[in-house]
Amino acid sequence: MLVLTRKVGESLLIGDEVEVTLVEVRGDSVKLGIQAPRSVGVWRKELVQEVARENLQATRGDVPTQVLRWLGRSPDRPSEKK
Amino acid sequence: MRKIDTVRFGTLEVEKESLLHFPQGIPGFFHLKEWFLVGEDDNPIKWLQSVGNGAVALPVALPRSVCPEYKARIAEEDLEDLGDEGEICSFVVVNIPSGAPWKSTVNLRAPIVINHRTRRGRQVISLNEEYSMRAPLFSEEEREVLVAQVAPGEDLGVAEEK
């Protein structure tokens, strides 16, 4: 891994389209500004990994008719019974 | 018209104008940029089917059909990319474990947001930290009824992380 030192206000260029600016340092957190083309996703890593896991699992699921009926709010959805 | 072979739905003919473009892909499928929605009008679950990989289809639902008071707050940067708010609609990914539908969860935290005019979409992480990525789809009472219907004697509970 490449490790570089930057001061507040200084930037890094990744390729010629992605720019990362060090905005603020406070305690053990740093605030980063990121400029990137729309085709480049910028994500908090731990969150996007969780989303990816959920998506991958969802593609393996199947949708039985019982679930459909309930989602359709038919009378046999218990919470709809008054 | 474009012919697309899918595992779940066989060969489908899709109009070019119906394709949805996800320039950043979708987490877990970053390489897949073209998708389209499959589903029947009276079916609350739709499928976001990949064009590039016929085996990949994500079950999604309109948020209000699974969580009536749903209101995700989307970061400005994400909205900017998607365009006019009046042209935007959201879906949530539904996770229905095979053989154990009572353990279904829904990802309320990361809706899939689509601009229906530009046909561009992306999955965003909403600012609502109170929303879970694995919110139970059914109440405990509903789960009990489902288990009784589908697999009497099975354990209740929401899907465990693997």
PDB file of N, CA and C in Angstrom, chain B residues 78-148:
ATOM      1  N   ASP B  78     -25.825  12.315  -3.794  1.00  0.00           N
ATOM      2  CA  ASP B  78     -26.476  11.217  -4.510  1.00  0.00           C
ATOM      3  C   ASP B  78     -27.643  11.738  -5.333  1.00  0.00           C
ATOM      4  N   LEU B  79     -28.409  12.658  -4.739  1.00  0.00           N
ATOM      5  CA  LEU B  79     -29.572  13.209  -5.441  1.00  0.00           C
ATOM      6  C   LEU B  79     -29.147  13.993  -6.673  1.00  0.00           C
ATOM      7  N   GLU B  80     -28.082  14.775  -6.504  1.00  0.00           N
ATOM      8  CA  GLU B  80     -27.554  15.574  -7.609  1.00  0.00           C
ATOM      9  C   GLU B  80     -27.335  14.711  -8.844  1.00  0.00           C
ATOM     10  N   ASP B  81     -26.773  13.544  -8.592  1.00  0.00           N
ATOM     11  CA  ASP B  81     -26.440  12.639  -9.678  1.00  0.00           C
ATOM     12  C   ASP B  81     -27.697  12.060 -10.322  1.00  0.00           C
ATOM     13  N   LEU B  82     -28.770  11.960  -9.520  1.00  0.00           N
ATOM     14  CA  LEU B  82     -29.966  11.288 -10.021  1.00  0.00           C
ATOM     15  C   LEU B  82     -30.936  12.224 -10.723  1.00  0.00           C
ATOM     16  N   GLY B  83     -30.814  13.517 -10.445  1.00  0.00           N
ATOM     17  CA  GLY B  83     -31.680  14.455 -11.121  1.00  0.00           C
ATOM     18  C   GLY B  83     -32.903  14.834 -10.305  1.00  0.00           C
ATOM     19  N   ASP B  84     -33.887  15.386 -10.997  1.00  0.00           N
ATOM     20  CA  ASP B  84     -35.054  15.967 -10.349  1.00  0.00           C
ATOM     21  C   ASP B  84     -35.775  14.996  -9.417  1.00  0.00           C
ATOM     22  N   GLU B  85     -36.082  15.471  -8.216  1.00  0.00           N
ATOM     23  CA  GLU B  85     -36.699  14.599  -7.224  1.00  0.00           C
ATOM     24  C   GLU B  85     -38.066  14.085  -7.677  1.00  0.00           C
ATOM     25  N   GLY B  86     -38.756  14.889  -8.485  1.00  0.00           N
ATOM     26  CA  GLY B  86     -40.067  14.481  -8.982  1.00  0.00           C
ATOM     27  C   GLY B  86     -39.996  13.327  -9.967  1.00  0.00           C
ATOM     28  N   GLU B  87     -38.792  13.023 -10.452  1.00  0.00           N
ATOM     29  CA  GLU B  87     -38.649  11.962 -11.450  1.00  0.00           C
ATOM     30  C   GLU B  87     -38.079  10.680 -10.846  1.00  0.00           C
ATOM     31  N   ILE B  88     -37.994  10.683  -9.518  1.00  0.00           N
ATOM     32  CA  ILE B  88     -37.279   9.598  -8.863  1.00  0.00           C
ATOM     33  C   ILE B  88     -38.226   8.647  -8.153  1.00  0.00           C
ATOM     34  N   CYS B  89     -37.951   7.343  -8.264  1.00  0.00           N
ATOM     35  CA  CYS B  89     -38.688   6.395  -7.438  1.00  0.00           C
ATOM     36  C   CYS B  89     -37.701   5.411  -6.816  1.00  0.00           C
ATOM     37  N   SER B  90     -38.093   4.834  -5.692  1.00  0.00           N
ATOM     38  CA  SER B  90     -37.169   3.939  -4.985  1.00  0.00           C
ATOM     39  C   SER B  90     -37.731   2.543  -4.871  1.00  0.00           C
ATOM     40  N   PHE B  91     -36.820   1.611  -4.769  1.00  0.00           N
ATOM     41  CA  PHE B  91     -37.159   0.228  -4.461  1.00  0.00           C
ATOM     42  C   PHE B  91     -36.266  -0.238  -3.320  1.00  0.00           C
ATOM     43  N   VAL B  92     -36.756  -1.201  -2.560  1.00  0.00           N
ATOM     44  CA  VAL B  92     -35.901  -1.803  -1.544  1.00  0.00           C
ATOM     45  C   VAL B  92     -35.670  -3.275  -1.905  1.00  0.00           C
ATOM     46  N   VAL B  93     -34.469  -3.756  -1.582  1.00  0.00           N
ATOM     47  CA  VAL B  93     -34.111  -5.132  -1.904  1.00  0.00           C
ATOM     48  C   VAL B  93     -34.681  -6.054  -0.831  1.00  0.00           C
ATOM     49  N   VAL B  94     -35.361  -7.091  -1.270  1.00  0.00           N
ATOM     50  CA  VAL B  94     -36.004  -8.028  -0.356  1.00  0.00           C
ATOM     51  C   VAL B  94     -35.208  -9.332  -0.361  1.00  0.00           C
ATOM     52  N   ASN B  95     -34.918  -9.806   0.830  1.00  0.00           N
ATOM     53  CA  ASN B  95     -34.116 -11.012   0.970  1.00  0.00           C
ATOM     54  C   ASN B  95     -35.009 -12.128   1.479  1.00  0.00           C
ATOM     55  N   ILE B  96     -35.388 -13.040   0.612  1.00  0.00           N
ATOM     56  CA  ILE B  96     -36.314 -14.119   0.999  1.00  0.00           C
ATOM     57  C   ILE B  96     -35.564 -15.443   0.944  1.00  0.00           C
ATOM     58  N   PRO B  97     -35.074 -15.915   2.106  1.00  0.00           N
ATOM     59  CA  PRO B  97     -34.275 -17.133   2.085  1.00  0.00           C
ATOM     60  C   PRO B  97     -35.072 -18.295   1.517  1.00  0.00           C
ATOM     61  N   SER B  98     -34.449 -19.033   0.633  1.00  0.00           N
ATOM     62  CA  SER B  98     -35.086 -20.157  -0.007  1.00  0.00           C
ATOM     63  C   SER B  98     -35.534 -21.166   1.047  1.00  0.00           C
ATOM     64  N   GLY B  99     -36.790 -21.534   1.028  1.00  0.00           N
ATOM     65  CA  GLY B  99     -37.313 -22.532   1.959  1.00  0.00           C
ATOM     66  C   GLY B  99     -37.642 -21.993   3.341  1.00  0.00           C
ATOM     67  N   ALA B 100     -37.320 -20.728   3.604  1.00  0.00           N
ATOM     68  CA  ALA B 100     -37.604 -20.167   4.929  1.00  0.00           C
ATOM     69  C   ALA B 100     -38.106 -18.730   4.799  1.00  0.00           C
ATOM     70  N   PRO B 101     -39.240 -18.557   4.118  1.00  0.00           N
ATOM     71  CA  PRO B 101     -39.703 -17.186   3.816  1.00  0.00           C
ATOM     72  C   PRO B 101     -40.021 -16.359   5.056  1.00  0.00           C
ATOM     73  N   TRP B 102     -40.293 -17.041   6.191  1.00  0.00           N
ATOM     74  CA  TRP B 102     -40.585 -16.277   7.401  1.00  0.00           C
ATOM     75  C   TRP B 102     -39.359 -15.523   7.913  1.00  0.00           C
ATOM     76  N   LYS B 103     -38.192 -15.921   7.444  1.00  0.00           N
ATOM     77  CA  LYS B 103     -36.973 -15.225   7.849  1.00  0.00           C
ATOM     78  C   LYS B 103     -36.640 -14.052   6.917  1.00  0.00           C
ATOM     79  N   SER B 104     -37.565 -13.684   6.081  1.00  0.00           N
ATOM     80  CA  SER B 104     -37.296 -12.628   5.098  1.00  0.00           C
ATOM     81  C   SER B 104     -36.920 -11.317   5.759  1.00  0.00           C
ATOM     82  N   THR B 105     -35.990 -10.638   5.132  1.00  0.00           N
ATOM     83  CA  THR B 105     -35.614  -9.305   5.585  1.00  0.00           C
ATOM     84  C   THR B 105     -35.658  -8.352   4.399  1.00  0.00           C
ATOM     85  N   VAL B 106     -35.599  -7.077   4.731  1.00  0.00           N
ATOM     86  CA  VAL B 106     -35.610  -6.071   3.672  1.00  0.00           C
ATOM     87  C   VAL B 106     -34.553  -5.029   4.008  1.00  0.00           C
ATOM     88  N   ASN B 107     -33.845  -4.582   2.985  1.00  0.00           N
ATOM     89  CA  ASN B 107     -32.766  -3.609   3.184  1.00  0.00           C
ATOM     90  C   ASN B 107     -33.334  -2.196   3.074  1.00  0.00           C
ATOM     91  N   LEU B 108     -33.740  -1.655   4.230  1.00  0.00           N
ATOM     92  CA  LEU B 108     -34.337  -0.316   4.235  1.00  0.00           C
ATOM     93  C   LEU B 108     -33.260   0.764   4.147  1.00  0.00           C
ATOM     94  N   ARG B 109     -32.048   0.418   4.542  1.00  0.00           N
ATOM     95  CA  ARG B 109     -30.980   1.422   4.622  1.00  0.00           C
ATOM     96  C   ARG B 109     -30.464   1.817   3.243  1.00  0.00           C
ATOM     97  N   ALA B 110     -30.449   0.849   2.330  1.00  0.00           N
ATOM     98  CA  ALA B 110     -29.820   1.115   1.028  1.00  0.00           C
ATOM     99  C   ALA B 110     -30.807   0.907  -0.119  1.00  0.00           C
ATOM    100  N   PRO B 111     -31.707   1.882  -0.334  1.00  0.00           N
ATOM    101  CA  PRO B 111     -32.677   1.736  -1.417  1.00  0.00           C
ATOM    102  C   PRO B 111     -32.021   1.870  -2.790  1.00  0.00           C
ATOM    103  N   ILE B 112     -32.665   1.270  -3.766  1.00  0.00           N
ATOM    104  CA  ILE B 112     -32.251   1.447  -5.154  1.00  0.00           C
ATOM    105  C   ILE B 112     -33.104   2.574  -5.725  1.00  0.00           C
ATOM    106  N   VAL B 113     -32.450   3.618  -6.146  1.00  0.00           N
ATOM    107  CA  VAL B 113     -33.164   4.822  -6.574  1.00  0.00           C
ATOM    108  C   VAL B 113     -33.022   4.975  -8.080  1.00  0.00           C
ATOM    109  N   ILE B 114     -34.148   5.191  -8.736  1.00  0.00           N
ATOM    110  CA  ILE B 114     -34.161   5.236 -10.200  1.00  0.00           C
ATOM    111  C   ILE B 114     -34.825   6.528 -10.678  1.00  0.00           C
ATOM    112  N   ASN B 115     -34.207   7.173 -11.626  1.00  0.00           N
ATOM    113  CA  ASN B 115     -34.851   8.298 -12.293  1.00  0.00           C
ATOM    114  C   ASN B 115     -35.583   7.733 -13.505  1.00  0.00           C
ATOM    115  N   HIS B 116     -36.919   7.816 -13.480  1.00  0.00           N
ATOM    116  CA  HIS B 116     -37.663   7.109 -14.525  1.00  0.00           C
ATOM    117  C   HIS B 116     -37.653   7.865 -15.850  1.00  0.00           C
ATOM    118  N   ARG B 117     -37.180   9.111 -15.867  1.00  0.00           N
ATOM    119  CA  ARG B 117     -37.065   9.807 -17.158  1.00  0.00           C
ATOM    120  C   ARG B 117     -35.720   9.480 -17.812  1.00  0.00           C
ATOM    121  N   THR B 118     -34.644   9.677 -17.052  1.00  0.00           N
ATOM    122  CA  THR B 118     -33.316   9.435 -17.636  1.00  0.00           C
ATOM    123  C   THR B 118     -32.967   7.951 -17.648  1.00  0.00           C
ATOM    124  N   ARG B 119     -33.718   7.131 -16.892  1.00  0.00           N
ATOM    125  CA  ARG B 119     -33.485   5.693 -16.762  1.00  0.00           C
ATOM    126  C   ARG B 119     -32.149   5.387 -16.100  1.00  0.00           C
ATOM    127  N   ARG B 120     -31.662   6.335 -15.324  1.00  0.00           N
ATOM    128  CA  ARG B 120     -30.429   6.084 -14.574  1.00  0.00           C
ATOM    129  C   ARG B 120     -30.776   5.696 -13.149  1.00  0.00           C
ATOM    130  N   GLY B 121     -29.968   4.812 -12.596  1.00  0.00           N
ATOM    131  CA  GLY B 121     -30.238   4.411 -11.230  1.00  0.00           C
ATOM    132  C   GLY B 121     -28.967   4.171 -10.457  1.00  0.00           C
ATOM    133  N   ARG B 122     -29.110   4.095  -9.161  1.00  0.00           N
ATOM    134  CA  ARG B 122     -27.990   3.688  -8.312  1.00  0.00           C
ATOM    135  C   ARG B 122     -28.538   3.241  -6.970  1.00  0.00           C
ATOM    136  N   GLN B 123     -27.789   2.398  -6.321  1.00  0.00           N
ATOM    137  CA  GLN B 123     -28.168   2.020  -4.960  1.00  0.00           C
ATOM    138  C   GLN B 123     -27.446   2.967  -4.020  1.00  0.00           C
ATOM    139  N   VAL B 124     -28.184   3.638  -3.181  1.00  0.00           N
ATOM    140  CA  VAL B 124     -27.580   4.622  -2.285  1.00  0.00           C
ATOM    141  C   VAL B 124     -27.682   4.132  -0.845  1.00  0.00           C
ATOM    142  N   ILE B 125     -26.797   4.645  -0.016  1.00  0.00           N
ATOM    143  CA  ILE B 125     -26.921   4.364   1.408  1.00  0.00           C
ATOM    144  C   ILE B 125     -27.576   5.584   2.028  1.00  0.00           C
ATOM    145  N   SER B 126     -28.790   5.403   2.530  1.00  0.00           N
ATOM    146  CA  SER B 126     -29.553   6.547   3.018  1.00  0.00           C
ATOM    147  C   SER B 126     -28.931   7.076   4.302  1.00  0.00           C
ATOM    148  N   LEU B 127     -29.308   8.298   4.655  1.00  0.00           N
ATOM    149  CA  LEU B 127     -28.771   8.914   5.870  1.00  0.00           C
ATOM    150  C   LEU B 127     -29.487   8.405   7.117  1.00  0.00           C
ATOM    151  N   ASN B 128     -30.519   7.601   6.918  1.00  0.00           N
ATOM    152  CA  ASN B 128     -31.308   7.108   8.056  1.00  0.00           C
ATOM    153  C   ASN B 128     -30.587   5.967   8.760  1.00  0.00           C
ATOM    154  N   GLU B 129     -29.785   6.329   9.759  1.00  0.00           N
ATOM    155  CA  GLU B 129     -29.033   5.268  10.442  1.00  0.00           C
ATOM    156  C   GLU B 129     -29.945   4.329  11.207  1.00  0.00           C
ATOM    157  N   GLU B 130     -31.193   4.772  11.460  1.00  0.00           N
ATOM    158  CA  GLU B 130     -32.135   3.913  12.195  1.00  0.00           C
ATOM    159  C   GLU B 130     -32.682   2.789  11.303  1.00  0.00           C
ATOM    160  N   TYR B 131     -32.477   2.903   9.997  1.00  0.00           N
ATOM    161  CA  TYR B 131     -32.948   1.863   9.097  1.00  0.00           C
ATOM    162  C   TYR B 131     -31.937   0.724   9.006  1.00  0.00           C
ATOM    163  N   SER B 132     -32.434  -0.484   9.150  1.00  0.00           N
ATOM    164  CA  SER B 132     -31.560  -1.649   9.108  1.00  0.00           C
ATOM    165  C   SER B 132     -31.406  -2.163   7.676  1.00  0.00           C
ATOM    166  N   MET B 133     -30.268  -2.816   7.422  1.00  0.00           N
ATOM    167  CA  MET B 133     -30.108  -3.496   6.140  1.00  0.00           C
ATOM    168  C   MET B 133     -30.791  -4.858   6.185  1.00  0.00           C
ATOM    169  N   ARG B 134     -31.165  -5.286   7.403  1.00  0.00           N
ATOM    170  CA  ARG B 134     -31.827  -6.585   7.553  1.00  0.00           C
ATOM    171  C   ARG B 134     -33.064  -6.426   8.426  1.00  0.00           C
ATOM    172  N   ALA B 135     -33.936  -5.531   8.026  1.00  0.00           N
ATOM    173  CA  ALA B 135     -35.163  -5.347   8.794  1.00  0.00           C
ATOM    174  C   ALA B 135     -36.094  -6.525   8.525  1.00  0.00           C
ATOM    175  N   PRO B 136     -36.646  -7.122   9.584  1.00  0.00           N
ATOM    176  CA  PRO B 136     -37.557  -8.251   9.357  1.00  0.00           C
ATOM    177  C   PRO B 136     -38.738  -7.799   8.509  1.00  0.00           C
ATOM    178  N   LEU B 137     -39.089  -8.623   7.539  1.00  0.00           N
ATOM    179  CA  LEU B 137     -40.204  -8.275   6.664  1.00  0.00           C
ATOM    180  C   LEU B 137     -41.543  -8.511   7.373  1.00  0.00           C
ATOM    181  N   PHE B 138     -41.540  -9.500   8.262  1.00  0.00           N
ATOM    182  CA  PHE B 138     -42.797  -9.850   8.919  1.00  0.00           C
ATOM    183  C   PHE B 138     -42.703  -9.652  10.427  1.00  0.00           C
ATOM    184  N   SER B 139     -43.830  -9.352  11.032  1.00  0.00           N
ATOM    185  CA  SER B 139     -43.888  -9.288  12.490  1.00  0.00           C
ATOM    186  C   SER B 139     -43.816 -10.715  13.039  1.00  0.00           C
ATOM    187  N   GLU B 140     -43.594 -10.808  14.341  1.00  0.00           N
ATOM    188  CA  GLU B 140     -43.484 -12.135  14.937  1.00  0.00           C
ATOM    189  C   GLU B 140     -44.770 -12.941  14.725  1.00  0.00           C
ATOM    190  N   GLU B 141     -45.884 -12.237  14.860  1.00  0.00           N
ATOM    191  CA  GLU B 141     -47.189 -12.886  14.677  1.00  0.00           C
ATOM    192  C   GLU B 141     -47.304 -13.439  13.243  1.00  0.00           C
ATOM    193  N   GLU B 142     -46.868 -12.634  12.303  1.00  0.00           N
ATOM    194  CA  GLU B 142     -46.938 -13.062  10.901  1.00  0.00           C
ATOM    195  C   GLU B 142     -46.004 -14.237  10.640  1.00  0.00           C
ATOM    196  N   ARG B 143     -44.832 -14.183  11.283  1.00  0.00           N
ATOM    197  CA  ARG B 143     -43.867 -15.281  11.085  1.00  0.00           C
ATOM    198  C   ARG B 143     -44.456 -16.600  11.574  1.00  0.00           C
ATOM    199  N   GLU B 144     -45.143 -16.531  12.717  1.00  0.00           N
ATOM    200  CA  GLU B 144     -45.741 -17.760  13.259  1.00  0.00           C
ATOM    201  C   GLU B 144     -46.754 -18.346  12.280  1.00  0.00           C
ATOM    202  N   VAL B 145     -47.570 -17.488  11.715  1.00  0.00           N
ATOM    203  CA  VAL B 145     -48.589 -17.967  10.773  1.00  0.00           C
ATOM    204  C   VAL B 145     -47.923 -18.550   9.531  1.00  0.00           C
ATOM    205  N   LEU B 146     -46.867 -17.856   9.055  1.00  0.00           N
ATOM    206  CA  LEU B 146     -46.171 -18.332   7.853  1.00  0.00           C
ATOM    207  C   LEU B 146     -45.536 -19.699   8.079  1.00  0.00           C
ATOM    208  N   VAL B 147     -44.872 -19.840   9.233  1.00  0.00           N
ATOM    209  CA  VAL B 147     -44.241 -21.122   9.541  1.00  0.00           C
ATOM    210  C   VAL B 147     -45.292 -22.223   9.567  1.00  0.00           C
ATOM    211  N   ALA B 148     -46.426 -21.927  10.200  1.00  0.00           N
ATOM    212  CA  ALA B 148     -47.487 -22.932  10.295  1.00  0.00           C
ATOM    213  C   ALA B 148     -47.954 -23.355   8.896  1.00  0.00           C
TER     214      ALA B 148
END
